[in-house]
Amino acid sequence: MSGRALSPVLAVVCLLVVTVVLAGVVGIVAFGTSVPDPPPAAAIDVRADADADRLTFVHRGGDPLDARDLSLRVRVDGTALDTQPPVPFFSAEGFHPGPTGPFNSATDPRWEPGERASVRLAGTNDPTLAPGASVEVTITVQESVVAEVETTA
């Protein structure tokens, strides 16, 4: 038997192996990966009432938000609160019990456009809301910023 008779057979087998491997890679890439959902987009306003130590948030429009997925980071005059609001909650260190709207763990966590939510800072949280203080709040969902809002107490 000559070596020349085996060359075409080996070439065809090698091409088939390469084709099967490439088809498998293309299949894994095409069907095995998914595009992550974009983060929600929402327009949020905040109002700070220094006399009541209250931060009130209004969902002005955009996607509904699930309060269980939210993270609030509050800064007063550039300094982060010692204890950030763990929304949703009913009673938490650094805050008066009974936040309102979807920030209250006893209510529907779905925050729809037009709805309000609020928290009241306790005197044990620092810094406190003083009249004229600048308040900055960053709202995130799974580490994606949904809104950054600022107001004056």
Short mmCIF file of C-alpha atoms in Angstrom, two decimals:
data_model
loop_
_atom_site.label_atom_id
_atom_site.label_comp_id
_atom_site.label_asym_id
_atom_site.label_seq_id
_atom_site.Cartn_x
_atom_site.Cartn_y
_atom_site.Cartn_z
CA MET A 1 0.00 0.00 0.00
CA SER A 2 1.36 3.41 -0.87
CA GLY A 3 1.41 6.51 1.35
CA ARG A 4 -0.28 8.53 -1.39
CA ALA A 5 -3.53 6.56 -1.07
CA LEU A 6 -3.89 7.49 2.62
CA SER A 7 -3.34 11.24 2.17
CA PRO A 8 -6.79 12.06 0.74
CA VAL A 9 -8.51 9.96 3.42
CA LEU A 10 -6.58 11.65 6.25
CA ALA A 11 -7.26 15.08 4.75
CA VAL A 12 -11.01 14.40 4.64
CA VAL A 13 -11.00 13.12 8.25
CA CYS A 14 -9.04 16.20 9.41
CA LEU A 15 -11.47 18.54 7.61
CA LEU A 16 -14.44 16.75 9.21
CA VAL A 17 -12.90 17.07 12.69
CA VAL A 18 -12.20 20.79 12.16
CA THR A 19 -15.76 21.34 10.84
CA VAL A 20 -17.35 19.56 13.82
CA VAL A 21 -15.22 21.50 16.32
CA LEU A 22 -16.03 24.85 14.66
CA ALA A 23 -19.75 23.99 14.55
CA GLY A 24 -19.63 23.20 18.28
CA VAL A 25 -17.89 26.48 19.11
CA VAL A 26 -20.37 28.49 17.01
CA GLY A 27 -23.28 26.68 18.68
CA ILE A 28 -21.98 27.37 22.17
CA VAL A 29 -21.41 31.04 21.37
CA ALA A 30 -24.77 31.47 19.63
CA PHE A 31 -26.94 29.61 22.13
CA GLY A 32 -24.90 29.58 25.31
CA THR A 33 -24.55 33.31 25.96
CA SER A 34 -27.24 35.86 26.67
CA VAL A 35 -27.23 39.61 26.65
CA PRO A 36 -27.75 40.98 30.19
CA ASP A 37 -30.85 43.08 30.77
CA PRO A 38 -30.13 46.80 30.84
CA PRO A 39 -30.48 48.44 34.26
CA PRO A 40 -33.79 50.19 34.90
CA ALA A 41 -34.04 53.89 34.15
CA ALA A 42 -36.04 56.19 36.41
CA ALA A 43 -36.40 59.88 37.17
CA ILE A 44 -36.31 60.38 40.94
CA ASP A 45 -36.66 63.61 42.94
CA VAL A 46 -35.67 64.02 46.58
CA ARG A 47 -36.77 66.54 49.18
CA ALA A 48 -35.00 66.95 52.52
CA ASP A 49 -36.96 68.30 55.49
CA ALA A 50 -34.46 69.22 58.23
CA ASP A 51 -37.23 69.93 60.78
CA ALA A 52 -38.62 66.39 60.45
CA ASP A 53 -35.27 64.70 59.65
CA ARG A 54 -37.08 63.25 56.63
CA LEU A 55 -35.93 62.41 53.11
CA THR A 56 -38.85 62.04 50.69
CA PHE A 57 -38.34 60.49 47.27
CA VAL A 58 -40.75 60.80 44.35
CA HIS A 59 -40.58 58.43 41.38
CA ARG A 60 -41.30 60.90 38.55
CA GLY A 61 -41.16 58.47 35.64
CA GLY A 62 -39.40 55.64 33.91
CA ASP A 63 -39.27 51.98 34.82
CA PRO A 64 -40.93 50.62 37.95
CA LEU A 65 -38.32 49.74 40.58
CA ASP A 66 -38.27 46.90 43.10
CA ALA A 67 -37.23 48.30 46.48
CA ARG A 68 -35.69 44.92 47.36
CA ASP A 69 -33.11 45.50 44.61
CA LEU A 70 -32.36 49.12 45.55
CA SER A 71 -29.40 50.50 47.40
CA LEU A 72 -29.47 54.09 48.71
CA ARG A 73 -26.29 55.99 49.53
CA VAL A 74 -26.92 59.31 51.30
CA ARG A 75 -24.35 62.07 51.80
CA VAL A 76 -24.98 65.21 53.84
CA ASP A 77 -22.63 68.11 53.09
CA GLY A 78 -20.33 65.65 51.33
CA THR A 79 -20.16 63.18 54.25
CA ALA A 80 -21.78 59.76 53.99
CA LEU A 81 -24.29 58.84 56.70
CA ASP A 82 -22.80 56.54 59.34
CA THR A 83 -25.70 54.15 58.69
CA GLN A 84 -27.26 53.99 55.22
CA PRO A 85 -30.96 53.11 54.80
CA PRO A 86 -31.32 49.35 54.19
CA VAL A 87 -34.44 49.55 52.00
CA PRO A 88 -36.88 48.05 52.38
CA PHE A 89 -37.05 47.98 56.18
CA PHE A 90 -39.43 48.66 59.03
CA SER A 91 -37.00 49.32 61.83
CA ALA A 92 -33.28 49.87 61.34
CA GLU A 93 -30.41 51.39 63.27
CA GLY A 94 -29.97 55.08 62.46
CA PHE A 95 -33.56 55.57 61.27
CA HIS A 96 -36.98 56.09 62.82
CA PRO A 97 -39.26 53.05 62.38
CA GLY A 98 -41.89 53.01 59.68
CA PRO A 99 -40.52 54.38 56.41
CA THR A 100 -43.27 55.09 53.89
CA GLY A 101 -44.15 53.66 50.50
CA PRO A 102 -42.10 50.83 49.02
CA PHE A 103 -39.24 51.56 51.46
CA ASN A 104 -41.43 49.95 54.16
CA SER A 105 -40.94 46.17 54.24
CA ALA A 106 -44.63 45.69 55.14
CA THR A 107 -45.85 47.19 51.84
CA ASP A 108 -45.62 46.29 48.16
CA PRO A 109 -41.93 46.66 47.19
CA ARG A 110 -42.80 47.72 43.63
CA TRP A 111 -42.09 51.46 43.27
CA GLU A 112 -44.19 52.82 40.41
CA PRO A 113 -43.94 56.24 38.74
CA GLY A 114 -45.94 58.77 40.77
CA GLU A 115 -45.34 57.02 44.11
CA ARG A 116 -43.53 58.53 47.09
CA ALA A 117 -41.23 56.85 49.58
CA SER A 118 -39.56 58.35 52.63
CA VAL A 119 -37.19 57.64 55.50
CA ARG A 120 -36.58 59.57 58.73
CA LEU A 121 -33.06 59.84 60.09
CA ALA A 122 -32.67 59.18 63.81
CA GLY A 123 -30.60 61.50 65.97
CA THR A 124 -28.10 58.64 66.36
CA ASN A 125 -27.19 58.82 62.67
CA ASP A 126 -24.46 61.24 61.69
CA PRO A 127 -24.38 63.71 60.05
CA THR A 128 -27.84 65.03 60.81
CA LEU A 129 -30.03 67.06 58.49
CA ALA A 130 -29.48 70.71 59.33
CA PRO A 131 -31.25 73.58 57.57
CA GLY A 132 -29.25 74.54 54.48
CA ALA A 133 -27.33 71.24 54.34
CA SER A 134 -26.62 69.78 50.91
CA VAL A 135 -28.04 66.27 50.50
CA GLU A 136 -26.84 63.93 47.75
CA VAL A 137 -28.40 60.53 47.16
CA THR A 138 -27.24 57.79 44.79
CA ILE A 139 -29.77 55.08 43.99
CA THR A 140 -28.43 51.87 42.50
CA VAL A 141 -29.85 48.56 41.35
CA GLN A 142 -27.34 45.72 41.41
CA GLU A 143 -24.42 48.17 41.26
CA SER A 144 -25.85 50.11 38.28
CA VAL A 145 -26.68 53.73 39.08
CA VAL A 146 -30.36 54.45 38.48
CA ALA A 147 -30.40 58.02 39.78
CA GLU A 148 -28.18 60.60 41.43
CA VAL A 149 -30.16 63.39 43.05
CA GLU A 150 -29.28 66.44 45.11
CA THR A 151 -31.28 68.88 47.21
CA THR A 152 -30.88 71.34 50.05
CA ALA A 153 -32.44 70.70 53.48
#
